[in-house]
CSV table of C-alpha atoms and ligand atoms in Angstrom, one decimal:
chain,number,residue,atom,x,y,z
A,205,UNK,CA,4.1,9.4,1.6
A,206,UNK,CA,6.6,10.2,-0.7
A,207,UNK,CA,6.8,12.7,-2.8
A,208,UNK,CA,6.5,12.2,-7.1
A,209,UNK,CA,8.7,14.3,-9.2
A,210,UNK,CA,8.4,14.8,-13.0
A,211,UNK,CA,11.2,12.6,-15.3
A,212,UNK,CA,14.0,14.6,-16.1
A,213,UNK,CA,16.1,14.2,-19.0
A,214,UNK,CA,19.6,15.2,-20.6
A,215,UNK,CA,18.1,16.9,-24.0
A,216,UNK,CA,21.6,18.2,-25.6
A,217,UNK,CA,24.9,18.1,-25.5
A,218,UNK,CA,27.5,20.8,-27.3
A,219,UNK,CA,31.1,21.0,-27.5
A,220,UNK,CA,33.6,23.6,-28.4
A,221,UNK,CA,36.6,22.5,-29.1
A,222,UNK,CA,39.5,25.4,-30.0
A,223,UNK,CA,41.5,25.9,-33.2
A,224,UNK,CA,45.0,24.7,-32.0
A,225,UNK,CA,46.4,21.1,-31.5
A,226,UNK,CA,49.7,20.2,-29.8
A,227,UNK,CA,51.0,17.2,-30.6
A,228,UNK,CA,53.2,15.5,-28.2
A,229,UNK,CA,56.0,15.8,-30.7
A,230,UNK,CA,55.3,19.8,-30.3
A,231,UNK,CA,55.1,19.6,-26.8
A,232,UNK,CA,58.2,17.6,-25.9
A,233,UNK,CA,60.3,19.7,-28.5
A,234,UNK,CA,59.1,22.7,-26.7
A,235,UNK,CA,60.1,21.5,-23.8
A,236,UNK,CA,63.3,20.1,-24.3
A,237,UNK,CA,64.1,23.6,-25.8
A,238,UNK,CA,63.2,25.3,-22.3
A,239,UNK,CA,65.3,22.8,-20.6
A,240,UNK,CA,68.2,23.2,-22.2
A,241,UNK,CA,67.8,27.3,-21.9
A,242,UNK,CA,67.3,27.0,-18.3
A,243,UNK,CA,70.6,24.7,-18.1
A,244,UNK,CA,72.7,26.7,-19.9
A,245,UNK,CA,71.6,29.9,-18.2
A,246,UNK,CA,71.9,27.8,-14.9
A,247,UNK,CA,75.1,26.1,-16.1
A,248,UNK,CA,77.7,27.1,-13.2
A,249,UNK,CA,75.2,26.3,-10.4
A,250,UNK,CA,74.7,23.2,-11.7
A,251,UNK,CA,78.5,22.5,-12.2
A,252,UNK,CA,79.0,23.2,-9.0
A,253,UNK,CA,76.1,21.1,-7.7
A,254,UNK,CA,73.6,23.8,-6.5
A,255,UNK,CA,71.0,23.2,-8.6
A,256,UNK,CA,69.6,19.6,-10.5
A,257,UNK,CA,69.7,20.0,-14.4
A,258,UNK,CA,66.5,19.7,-15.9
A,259,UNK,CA,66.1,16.3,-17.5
A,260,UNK,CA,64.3,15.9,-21.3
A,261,UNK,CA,60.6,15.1,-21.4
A,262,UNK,CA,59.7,12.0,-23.8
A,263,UNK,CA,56.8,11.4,-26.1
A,264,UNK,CA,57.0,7.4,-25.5
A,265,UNK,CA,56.7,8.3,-22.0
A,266,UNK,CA,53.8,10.8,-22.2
A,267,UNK,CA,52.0,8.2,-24.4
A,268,UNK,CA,52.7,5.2,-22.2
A,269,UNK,CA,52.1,6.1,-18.9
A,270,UNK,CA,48.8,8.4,-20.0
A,271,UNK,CA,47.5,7.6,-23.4
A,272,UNK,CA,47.4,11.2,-24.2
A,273,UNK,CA,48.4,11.6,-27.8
A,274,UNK,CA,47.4,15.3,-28.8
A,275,UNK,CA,45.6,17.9,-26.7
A,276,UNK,CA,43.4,21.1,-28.5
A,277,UNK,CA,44.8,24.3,-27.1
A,278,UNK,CA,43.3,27.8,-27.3
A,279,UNK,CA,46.7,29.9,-27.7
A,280,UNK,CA,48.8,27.4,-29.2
A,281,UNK,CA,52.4,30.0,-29.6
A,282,UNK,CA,52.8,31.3,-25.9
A,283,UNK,CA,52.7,27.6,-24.5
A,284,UNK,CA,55.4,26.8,-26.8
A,285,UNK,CA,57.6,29.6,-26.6
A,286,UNK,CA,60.3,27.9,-25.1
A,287,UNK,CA,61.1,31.3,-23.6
A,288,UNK,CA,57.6,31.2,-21.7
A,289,UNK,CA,55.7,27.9,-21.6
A,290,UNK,CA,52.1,28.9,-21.0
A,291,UNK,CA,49.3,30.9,-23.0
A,292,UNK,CA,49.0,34.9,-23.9
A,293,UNK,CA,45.5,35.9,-23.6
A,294,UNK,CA,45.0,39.5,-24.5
A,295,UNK,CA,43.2,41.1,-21.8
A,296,UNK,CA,39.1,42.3,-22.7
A,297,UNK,CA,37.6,44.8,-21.7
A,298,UNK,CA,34.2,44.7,-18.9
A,299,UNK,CA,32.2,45.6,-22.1
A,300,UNK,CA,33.4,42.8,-24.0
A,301,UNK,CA,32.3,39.0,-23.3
A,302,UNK,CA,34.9,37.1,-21.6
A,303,UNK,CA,36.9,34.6,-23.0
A,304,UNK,CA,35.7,31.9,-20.8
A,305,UNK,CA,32.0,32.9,-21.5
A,306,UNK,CA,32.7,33.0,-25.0
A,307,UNK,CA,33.5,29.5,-25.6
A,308,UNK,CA,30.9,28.7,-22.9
A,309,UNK,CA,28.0,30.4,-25.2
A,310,UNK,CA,29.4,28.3,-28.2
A,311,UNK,CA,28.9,25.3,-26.8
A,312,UNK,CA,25.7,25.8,-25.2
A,313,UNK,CA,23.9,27.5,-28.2
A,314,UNK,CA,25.0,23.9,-30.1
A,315,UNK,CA,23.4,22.3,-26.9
A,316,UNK,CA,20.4,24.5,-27.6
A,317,UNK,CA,20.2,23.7,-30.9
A,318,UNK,CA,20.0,19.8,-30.3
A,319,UNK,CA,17.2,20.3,-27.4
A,320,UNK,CA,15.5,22.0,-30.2
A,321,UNK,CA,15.6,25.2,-27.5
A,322,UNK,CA,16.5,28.8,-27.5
A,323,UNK,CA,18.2,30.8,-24.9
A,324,UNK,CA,15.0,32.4,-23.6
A,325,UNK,CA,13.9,28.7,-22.8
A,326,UNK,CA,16.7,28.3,-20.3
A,327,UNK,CA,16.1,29.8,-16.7
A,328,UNK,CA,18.8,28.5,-15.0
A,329,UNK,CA,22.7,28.2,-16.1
A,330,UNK,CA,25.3,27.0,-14.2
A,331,UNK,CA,28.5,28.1,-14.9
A,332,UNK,CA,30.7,24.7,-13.5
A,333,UNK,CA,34.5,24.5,-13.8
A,334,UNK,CA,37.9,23.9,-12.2
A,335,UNK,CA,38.9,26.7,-13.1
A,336,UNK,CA,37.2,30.3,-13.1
A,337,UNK,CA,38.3,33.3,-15.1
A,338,UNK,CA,37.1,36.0,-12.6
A,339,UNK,CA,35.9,36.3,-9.0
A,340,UNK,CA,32.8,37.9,-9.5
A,341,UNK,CA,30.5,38.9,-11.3
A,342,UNK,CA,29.7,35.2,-11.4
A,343,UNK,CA,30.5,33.7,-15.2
A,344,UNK,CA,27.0,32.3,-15.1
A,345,UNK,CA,25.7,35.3,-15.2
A,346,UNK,CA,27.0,36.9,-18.1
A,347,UNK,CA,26.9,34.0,-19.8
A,348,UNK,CA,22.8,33.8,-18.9
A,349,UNK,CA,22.9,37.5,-20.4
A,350,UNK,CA,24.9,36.5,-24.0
A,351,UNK,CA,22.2,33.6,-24.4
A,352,UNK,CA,19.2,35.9,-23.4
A,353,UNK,CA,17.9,33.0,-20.7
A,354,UNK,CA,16.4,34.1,-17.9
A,355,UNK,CA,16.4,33.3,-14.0
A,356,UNK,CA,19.2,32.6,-12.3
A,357,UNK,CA,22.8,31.8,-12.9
A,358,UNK,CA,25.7,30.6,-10.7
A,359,UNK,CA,29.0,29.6,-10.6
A,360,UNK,CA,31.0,25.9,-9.4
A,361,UNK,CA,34.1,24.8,-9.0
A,362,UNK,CA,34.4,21.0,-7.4
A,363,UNK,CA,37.5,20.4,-9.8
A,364,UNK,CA,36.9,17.6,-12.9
A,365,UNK,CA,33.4,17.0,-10.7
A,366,UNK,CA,32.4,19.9,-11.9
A,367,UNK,CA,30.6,18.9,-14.2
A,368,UNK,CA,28.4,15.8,-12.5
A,369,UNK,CA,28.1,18.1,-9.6
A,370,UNK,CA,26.4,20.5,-11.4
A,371,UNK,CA,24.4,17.8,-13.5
A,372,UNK,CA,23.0,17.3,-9.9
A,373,UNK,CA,22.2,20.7,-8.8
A,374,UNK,CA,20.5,21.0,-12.4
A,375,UNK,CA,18.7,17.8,-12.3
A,376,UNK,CA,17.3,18.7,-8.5
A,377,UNK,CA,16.5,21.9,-9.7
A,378,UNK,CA,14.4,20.8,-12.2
A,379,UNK,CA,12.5,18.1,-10.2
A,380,UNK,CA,12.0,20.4,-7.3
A,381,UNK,CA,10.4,22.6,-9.7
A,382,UNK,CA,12.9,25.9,-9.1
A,383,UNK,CA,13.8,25.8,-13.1
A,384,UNK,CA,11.9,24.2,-16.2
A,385,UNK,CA,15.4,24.1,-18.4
A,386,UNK,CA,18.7,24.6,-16.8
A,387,UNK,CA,22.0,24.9,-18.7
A,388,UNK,CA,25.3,23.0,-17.4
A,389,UNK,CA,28.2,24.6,-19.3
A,390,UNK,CA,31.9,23.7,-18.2
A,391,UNK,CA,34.6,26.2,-19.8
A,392,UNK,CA,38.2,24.2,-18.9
A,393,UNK,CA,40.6,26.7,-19.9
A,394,UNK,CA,43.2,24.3,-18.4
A,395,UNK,CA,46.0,25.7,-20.6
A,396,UNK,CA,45.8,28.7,-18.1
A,397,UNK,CA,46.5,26.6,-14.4
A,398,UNK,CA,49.0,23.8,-15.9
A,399,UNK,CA,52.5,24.7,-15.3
A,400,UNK,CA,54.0,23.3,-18.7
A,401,UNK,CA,57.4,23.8,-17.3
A,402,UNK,CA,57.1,20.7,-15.0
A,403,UNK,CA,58.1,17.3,-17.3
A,404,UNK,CA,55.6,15.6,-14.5
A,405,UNK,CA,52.6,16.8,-15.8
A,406,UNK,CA,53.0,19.3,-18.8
A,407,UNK,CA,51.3,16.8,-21.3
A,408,UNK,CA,48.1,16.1,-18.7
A,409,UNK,CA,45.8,19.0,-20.0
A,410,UNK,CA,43.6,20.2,-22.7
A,411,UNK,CA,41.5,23.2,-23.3
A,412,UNK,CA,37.5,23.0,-24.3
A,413,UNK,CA,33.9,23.7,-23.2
A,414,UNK,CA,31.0,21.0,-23.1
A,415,UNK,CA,27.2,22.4,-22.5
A,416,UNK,CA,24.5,20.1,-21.8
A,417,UNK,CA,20.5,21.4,-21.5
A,418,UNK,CA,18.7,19.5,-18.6
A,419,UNK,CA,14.8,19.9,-18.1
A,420,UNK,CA,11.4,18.4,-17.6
A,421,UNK,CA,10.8,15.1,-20.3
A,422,UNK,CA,7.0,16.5,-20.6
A,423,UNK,CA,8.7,20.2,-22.2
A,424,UNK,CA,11.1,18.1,-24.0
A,425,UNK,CA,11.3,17.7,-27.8
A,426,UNK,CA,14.7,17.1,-29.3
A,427,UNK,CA,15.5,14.0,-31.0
A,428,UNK,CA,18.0,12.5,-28.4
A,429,UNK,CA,16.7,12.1,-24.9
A,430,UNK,CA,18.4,10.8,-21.9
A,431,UNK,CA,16.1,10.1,-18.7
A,432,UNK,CA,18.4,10.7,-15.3
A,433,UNK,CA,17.6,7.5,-13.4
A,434,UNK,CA,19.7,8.9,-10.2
A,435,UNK,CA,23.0,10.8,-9.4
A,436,UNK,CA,25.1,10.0,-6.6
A,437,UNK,CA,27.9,12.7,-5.5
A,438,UNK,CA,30.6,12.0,-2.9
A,439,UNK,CA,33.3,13.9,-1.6
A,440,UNK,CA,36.6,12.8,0.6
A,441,UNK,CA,39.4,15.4,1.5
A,442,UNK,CA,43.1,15.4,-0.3
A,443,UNK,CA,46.0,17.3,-1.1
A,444,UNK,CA,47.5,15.0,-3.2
A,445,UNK,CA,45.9,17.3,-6.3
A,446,UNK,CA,46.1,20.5,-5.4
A,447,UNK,CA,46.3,24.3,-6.8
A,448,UNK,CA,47.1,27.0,-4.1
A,449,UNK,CA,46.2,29.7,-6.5
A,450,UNK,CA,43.7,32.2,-4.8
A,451,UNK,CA,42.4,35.4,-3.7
A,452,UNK,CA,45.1,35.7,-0.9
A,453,UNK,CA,47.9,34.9,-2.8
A,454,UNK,CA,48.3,38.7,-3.0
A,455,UNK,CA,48.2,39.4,0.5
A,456,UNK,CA,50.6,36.7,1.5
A,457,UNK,CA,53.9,38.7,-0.8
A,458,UNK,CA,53.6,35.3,-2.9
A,459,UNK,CA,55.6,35.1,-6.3
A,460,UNK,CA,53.3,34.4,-8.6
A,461,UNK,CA,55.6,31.7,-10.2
A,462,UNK,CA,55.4,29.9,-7.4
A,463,UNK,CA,54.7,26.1,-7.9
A,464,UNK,CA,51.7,25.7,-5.8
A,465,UNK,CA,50.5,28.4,-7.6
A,466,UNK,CA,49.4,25.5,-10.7
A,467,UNK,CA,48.4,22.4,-10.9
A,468,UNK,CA,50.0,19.9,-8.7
A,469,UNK,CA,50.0,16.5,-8.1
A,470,UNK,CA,51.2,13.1,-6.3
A,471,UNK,CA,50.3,11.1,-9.5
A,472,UNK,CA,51.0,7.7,-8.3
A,473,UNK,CA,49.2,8.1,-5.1
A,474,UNK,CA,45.9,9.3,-7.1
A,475,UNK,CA,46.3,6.2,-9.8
A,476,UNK,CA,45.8,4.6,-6.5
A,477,UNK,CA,43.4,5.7,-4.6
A,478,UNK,CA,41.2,6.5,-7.5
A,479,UNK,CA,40.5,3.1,-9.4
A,480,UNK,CA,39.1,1.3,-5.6
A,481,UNK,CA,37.1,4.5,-4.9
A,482,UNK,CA,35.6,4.7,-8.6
A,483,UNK,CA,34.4,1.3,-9.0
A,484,UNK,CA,33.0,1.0,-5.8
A,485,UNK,CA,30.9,4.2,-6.0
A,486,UNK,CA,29.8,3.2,-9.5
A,487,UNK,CA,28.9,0.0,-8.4
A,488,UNK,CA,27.1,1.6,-5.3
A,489,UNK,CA,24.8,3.8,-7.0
A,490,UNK,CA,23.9,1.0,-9.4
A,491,UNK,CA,22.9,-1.1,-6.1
A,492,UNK,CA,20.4,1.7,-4.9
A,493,UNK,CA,19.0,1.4,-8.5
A,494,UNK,CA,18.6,-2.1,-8.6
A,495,UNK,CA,21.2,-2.2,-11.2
A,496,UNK,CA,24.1,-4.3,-11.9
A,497,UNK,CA,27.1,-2.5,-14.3
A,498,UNK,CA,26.6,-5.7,-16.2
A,499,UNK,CA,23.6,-3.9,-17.6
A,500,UNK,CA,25.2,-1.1,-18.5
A,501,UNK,CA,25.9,-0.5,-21.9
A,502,UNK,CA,28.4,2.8,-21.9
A,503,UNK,CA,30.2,4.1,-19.3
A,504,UNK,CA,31.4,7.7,-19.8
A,505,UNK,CA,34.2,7.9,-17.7
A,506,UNK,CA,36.7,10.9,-17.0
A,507,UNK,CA,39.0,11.2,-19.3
A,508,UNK,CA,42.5,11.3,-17.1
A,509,UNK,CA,44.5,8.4,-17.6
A,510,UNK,CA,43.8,5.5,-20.1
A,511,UNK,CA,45.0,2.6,-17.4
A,512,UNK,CA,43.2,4.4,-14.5
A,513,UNK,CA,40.0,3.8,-17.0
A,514,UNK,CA,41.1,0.4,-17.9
A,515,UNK,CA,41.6,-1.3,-14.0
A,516,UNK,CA,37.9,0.7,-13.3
A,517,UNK,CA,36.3,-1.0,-15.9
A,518,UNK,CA,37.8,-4.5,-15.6
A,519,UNK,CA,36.9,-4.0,-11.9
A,520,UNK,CA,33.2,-3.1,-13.0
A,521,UNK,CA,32.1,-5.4,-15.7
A,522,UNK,CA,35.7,-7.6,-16.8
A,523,UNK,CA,36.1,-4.9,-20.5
A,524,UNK,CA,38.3,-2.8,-21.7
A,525,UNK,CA,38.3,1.0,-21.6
A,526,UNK,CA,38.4,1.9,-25.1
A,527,UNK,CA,36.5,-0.4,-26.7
A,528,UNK,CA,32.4,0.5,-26.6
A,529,UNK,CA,31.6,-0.4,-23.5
A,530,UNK,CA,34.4,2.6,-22.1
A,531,UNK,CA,35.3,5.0,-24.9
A,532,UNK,CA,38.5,7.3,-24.0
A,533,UNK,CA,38.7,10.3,-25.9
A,534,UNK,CA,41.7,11.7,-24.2
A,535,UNK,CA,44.0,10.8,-26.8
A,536,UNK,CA,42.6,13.5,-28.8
A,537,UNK,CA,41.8,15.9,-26.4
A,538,UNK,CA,43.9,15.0,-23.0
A,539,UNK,CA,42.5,15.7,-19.8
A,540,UNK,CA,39.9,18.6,-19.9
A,541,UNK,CA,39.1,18.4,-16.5
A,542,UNK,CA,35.6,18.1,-15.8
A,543,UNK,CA,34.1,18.2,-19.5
A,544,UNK,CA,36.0,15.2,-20.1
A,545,UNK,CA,33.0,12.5,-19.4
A,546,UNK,CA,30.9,14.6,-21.1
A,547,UNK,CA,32.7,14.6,-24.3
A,548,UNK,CA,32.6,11.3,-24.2
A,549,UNK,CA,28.9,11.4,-23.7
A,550,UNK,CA,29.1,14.0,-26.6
A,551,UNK,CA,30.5,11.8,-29.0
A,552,UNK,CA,29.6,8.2,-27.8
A,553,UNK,CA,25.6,7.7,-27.5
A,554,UNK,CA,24.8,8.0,-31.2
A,555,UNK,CA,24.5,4.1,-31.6
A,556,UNK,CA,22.7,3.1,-28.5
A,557,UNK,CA,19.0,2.4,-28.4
A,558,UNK,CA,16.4,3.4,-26.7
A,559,UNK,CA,16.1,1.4,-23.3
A,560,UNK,CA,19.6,1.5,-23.0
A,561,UNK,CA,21.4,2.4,-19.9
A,562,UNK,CA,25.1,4.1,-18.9
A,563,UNK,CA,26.9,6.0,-16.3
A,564,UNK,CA,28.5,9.5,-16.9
A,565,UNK,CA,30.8,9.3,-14.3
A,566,UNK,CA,33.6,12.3,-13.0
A,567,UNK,CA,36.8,11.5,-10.5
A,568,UNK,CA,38.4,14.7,-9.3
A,569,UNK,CA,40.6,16.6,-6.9
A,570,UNK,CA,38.7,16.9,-3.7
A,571,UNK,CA,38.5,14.2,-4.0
A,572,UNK,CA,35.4,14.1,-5.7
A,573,UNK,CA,33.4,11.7,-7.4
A,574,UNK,CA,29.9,12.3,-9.1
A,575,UNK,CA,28.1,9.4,-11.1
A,576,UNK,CA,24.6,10.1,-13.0
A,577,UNK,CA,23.1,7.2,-14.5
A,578,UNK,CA,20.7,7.9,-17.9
A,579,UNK,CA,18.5,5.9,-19.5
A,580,UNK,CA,17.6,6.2,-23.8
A,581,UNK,CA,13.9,7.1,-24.1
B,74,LIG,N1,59.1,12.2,-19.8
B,74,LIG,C1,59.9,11.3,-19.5
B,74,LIG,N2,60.0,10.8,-18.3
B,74,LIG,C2,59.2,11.3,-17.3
B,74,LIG,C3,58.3,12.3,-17.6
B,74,LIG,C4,58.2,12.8,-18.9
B,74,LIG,N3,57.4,13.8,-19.3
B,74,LIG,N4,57.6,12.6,-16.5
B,74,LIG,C5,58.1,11.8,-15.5
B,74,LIG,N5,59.0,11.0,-16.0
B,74,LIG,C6,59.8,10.0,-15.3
B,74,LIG,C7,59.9,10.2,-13.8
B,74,LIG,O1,60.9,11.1,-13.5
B,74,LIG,C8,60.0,8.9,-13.3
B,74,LIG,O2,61.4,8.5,-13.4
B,74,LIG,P1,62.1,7.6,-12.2
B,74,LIG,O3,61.4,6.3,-12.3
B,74,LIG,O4,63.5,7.5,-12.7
B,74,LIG,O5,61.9,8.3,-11.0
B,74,LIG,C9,59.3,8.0,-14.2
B,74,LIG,O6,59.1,8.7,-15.4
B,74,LIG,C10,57.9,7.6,-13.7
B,74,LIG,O7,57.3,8.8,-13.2
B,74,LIG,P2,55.9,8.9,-12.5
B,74,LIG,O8,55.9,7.8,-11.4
B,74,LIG,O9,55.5,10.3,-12.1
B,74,LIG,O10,54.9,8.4,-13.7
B,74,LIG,P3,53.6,7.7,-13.6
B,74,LIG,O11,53.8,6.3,-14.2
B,74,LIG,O12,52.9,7.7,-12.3
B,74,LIG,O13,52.7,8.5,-14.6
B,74,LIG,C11,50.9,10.2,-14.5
B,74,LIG,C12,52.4,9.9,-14.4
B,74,LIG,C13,50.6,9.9,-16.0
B,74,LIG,C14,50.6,11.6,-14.2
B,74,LIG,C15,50.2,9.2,-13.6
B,74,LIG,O14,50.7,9.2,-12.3
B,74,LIG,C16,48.7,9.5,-13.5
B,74,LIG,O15,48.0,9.7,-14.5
B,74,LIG,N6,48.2,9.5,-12.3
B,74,LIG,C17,46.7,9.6,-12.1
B,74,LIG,C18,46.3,11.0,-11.7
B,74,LIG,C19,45.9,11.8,-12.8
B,74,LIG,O16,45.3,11.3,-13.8
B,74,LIG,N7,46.0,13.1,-12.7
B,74,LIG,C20,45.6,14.0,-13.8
B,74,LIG,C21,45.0,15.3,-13.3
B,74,LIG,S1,43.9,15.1,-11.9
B,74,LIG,C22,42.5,14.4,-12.4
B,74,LIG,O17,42.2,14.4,-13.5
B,74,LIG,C23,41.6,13.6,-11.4
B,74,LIG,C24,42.2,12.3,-11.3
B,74,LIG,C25,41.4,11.4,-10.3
B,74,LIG,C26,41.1,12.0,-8.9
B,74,LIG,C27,40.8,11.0,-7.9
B,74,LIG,C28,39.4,11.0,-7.4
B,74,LIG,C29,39.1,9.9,-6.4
């Protein structure tokens, strides 16, 4: 026999988005600055062939080969100081929230506020990122305390997954019956793990914090409700994005200006493998559905690379990411890592009606790709 669980829905979305943008113009002047510091300072070792110039970065480029136009940024001045190239945050004290839970609790109090919920409602967060500020005490946690929920809080990490991965955890959570509302926040303080040194990926990233409230459809009452139909997680091992940043780091007399200390990435390889693997998990979980993508109206895909978005969704349904039936939102806010599908959730369900279906959909570094199909009630 099996067994019945209550409907779950998707009853708020919230977004932080931080004060500072960098335009491309910003960010390539900035860099062109560094490069030409390190050259000079370098200047006889690279006169007598011991070391490659650095070349100048291009905003044509960046815009071609990414789509990326402009990316919000929490410390806008230390990024481009061309005399250091990545954010100052000032240290907090333990009494003091957390920077990453701060823009965490912004988000998911306007996530609240659409769900028509308060934090004592929620009794489950789940603190899902690439990226984590601290090793323990988990950011869930005190992020469970700042909202006054109660429960049980924990953090994730399964890269720009993060997000549907947790979506999961939240929506089985909820039809298992170990939480009534569970908050999914996703603070990508991406600034923090780019290395905006390297012309190969210093335009990729953007700082910001998406929130969404998940729980039973019979406790919800907000306006907007989304019914999870199914989710569909799948992992398959890769270096070819990678971040060697850790615990250990210490203990192995690493620099810490090490590349493989940031972001890293065999770009082209990823274009490639990622469209293929995409469209045929997409089209997978559809199948166990008994849907076609055809049917879908929106797919909220992540937000990484415009063309990577545009050969998924010709491969899916014959469109065009950017038009309605695949918004892209990164030329505004870049890659944010894991929140980016959900931003484009965030800002692209207003107009669709009730009945209508979409995929939220996440590809990551694992790799990792998590689909959750939601229906309008
Ligand atoms: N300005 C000017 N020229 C540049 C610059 C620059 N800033 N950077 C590189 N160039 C030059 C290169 O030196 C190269 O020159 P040459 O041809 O003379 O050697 C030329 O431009 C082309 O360089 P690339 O081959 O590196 O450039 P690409 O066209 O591949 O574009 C991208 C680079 C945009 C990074 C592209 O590879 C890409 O987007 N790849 C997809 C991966 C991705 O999106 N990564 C983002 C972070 S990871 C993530 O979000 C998850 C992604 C999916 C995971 C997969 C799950 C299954």
């Amino acid at each position: 026999m099996q067994a019945s669980f209550p409907a779950v829905v998707i009853s708020g979305t919230g977004l932080y988005r931080p004060p500072h943008v960098i335009t491309n113009a910003e960010l390539v002047a900035a860099f062109n600055a560094y490069a030409d510091l390190q050259n000079a300072e370098h200047a006889a070792a690279i006169a007598a062939g011991e070391r490659q110039p650095l070349t100048h970065s291009s905003v044509e480029f960046i815009e071609k080969a990414s789509g990326i136009k402009q990316r919000y940024v929490i410390d806008k001045a230390g990024v481009l100081d061309p005399a250091r190239m990545y954010p100052r945050f000032e240290p907090r004290p333990d009494e003091q929230l957390s920077l990453m839970a701060e823009i965490a609790v912004d988000a998911a109090r306007k996530a609240l506020a659409q769900a028509g919920k308060t934090g004592a409602d929620v009794d489950a967060v789940l603190c899902s990122s690439a990226n984590m500020q601290r090793a323990y005490p988990a950011m869930a946690v005190e992020i469970q305390q700042a909202l006054g929920a109660g429960g049980y809080g924990f953090d994730m990490n399964v890269a720009c997954s993060s997000a549907t991965f947790a979506l999961e955890q939240a929506v089985n959570a909820v039809r298992t019956g170990s939480a009534r509302c569970v908050l999914v926040v996703n603070p990508e303080i991406t600034s923090a793990h780019l290395e905006w040194r390297d012309r190969d990926c210093h335009f990729i990233f953007g700082d910001v914090c998406t929130a969404l409230i998940v729980e039973r459809a019979d406790t919800a009452t907000g306006a907007d409700q989304w019914e999870v139909l199914g989710t569909q997680l799948v992992t398959q091992f890769s270096s070819n994005i990678r971040n060697n940043f850790g615990f250990m780091n210490r203990a192995e007399d690493r620099d810490p200006n090490d590349r493989d200390l940031t972001f890293y990435q065999e770009g082209r390889k990823v274009f490639k493998d990622v469209v293929p693997m995409a469209a045929a998990h997409i089209e997978g979980h559809l199948a166990k559905l008994g849907l076609e993508p055809t049917q879908m109206r929106r797919f909220w895909l992540h937000q990484a690379n415009q063309g990577m978005n545009q050969f998924v969704i010709r491969k899916l349904v014959g469109g065009e990411a950017g038009s309605e039936i695949a918004p892209l939102i990164l030329d505004e806010y870049a890659n944010t890592a894991s929140a980016g599908s959900i931003i484009a959730f965030h800002h692209h369900r207003a107009d669709l009606a009730a009945g209508d279906t979409g995929v939220i959909c996440s590809f990551g570094a694992g790799y990792s790709i998590g689909s959750v199909v939601v229906k309008k009630r």
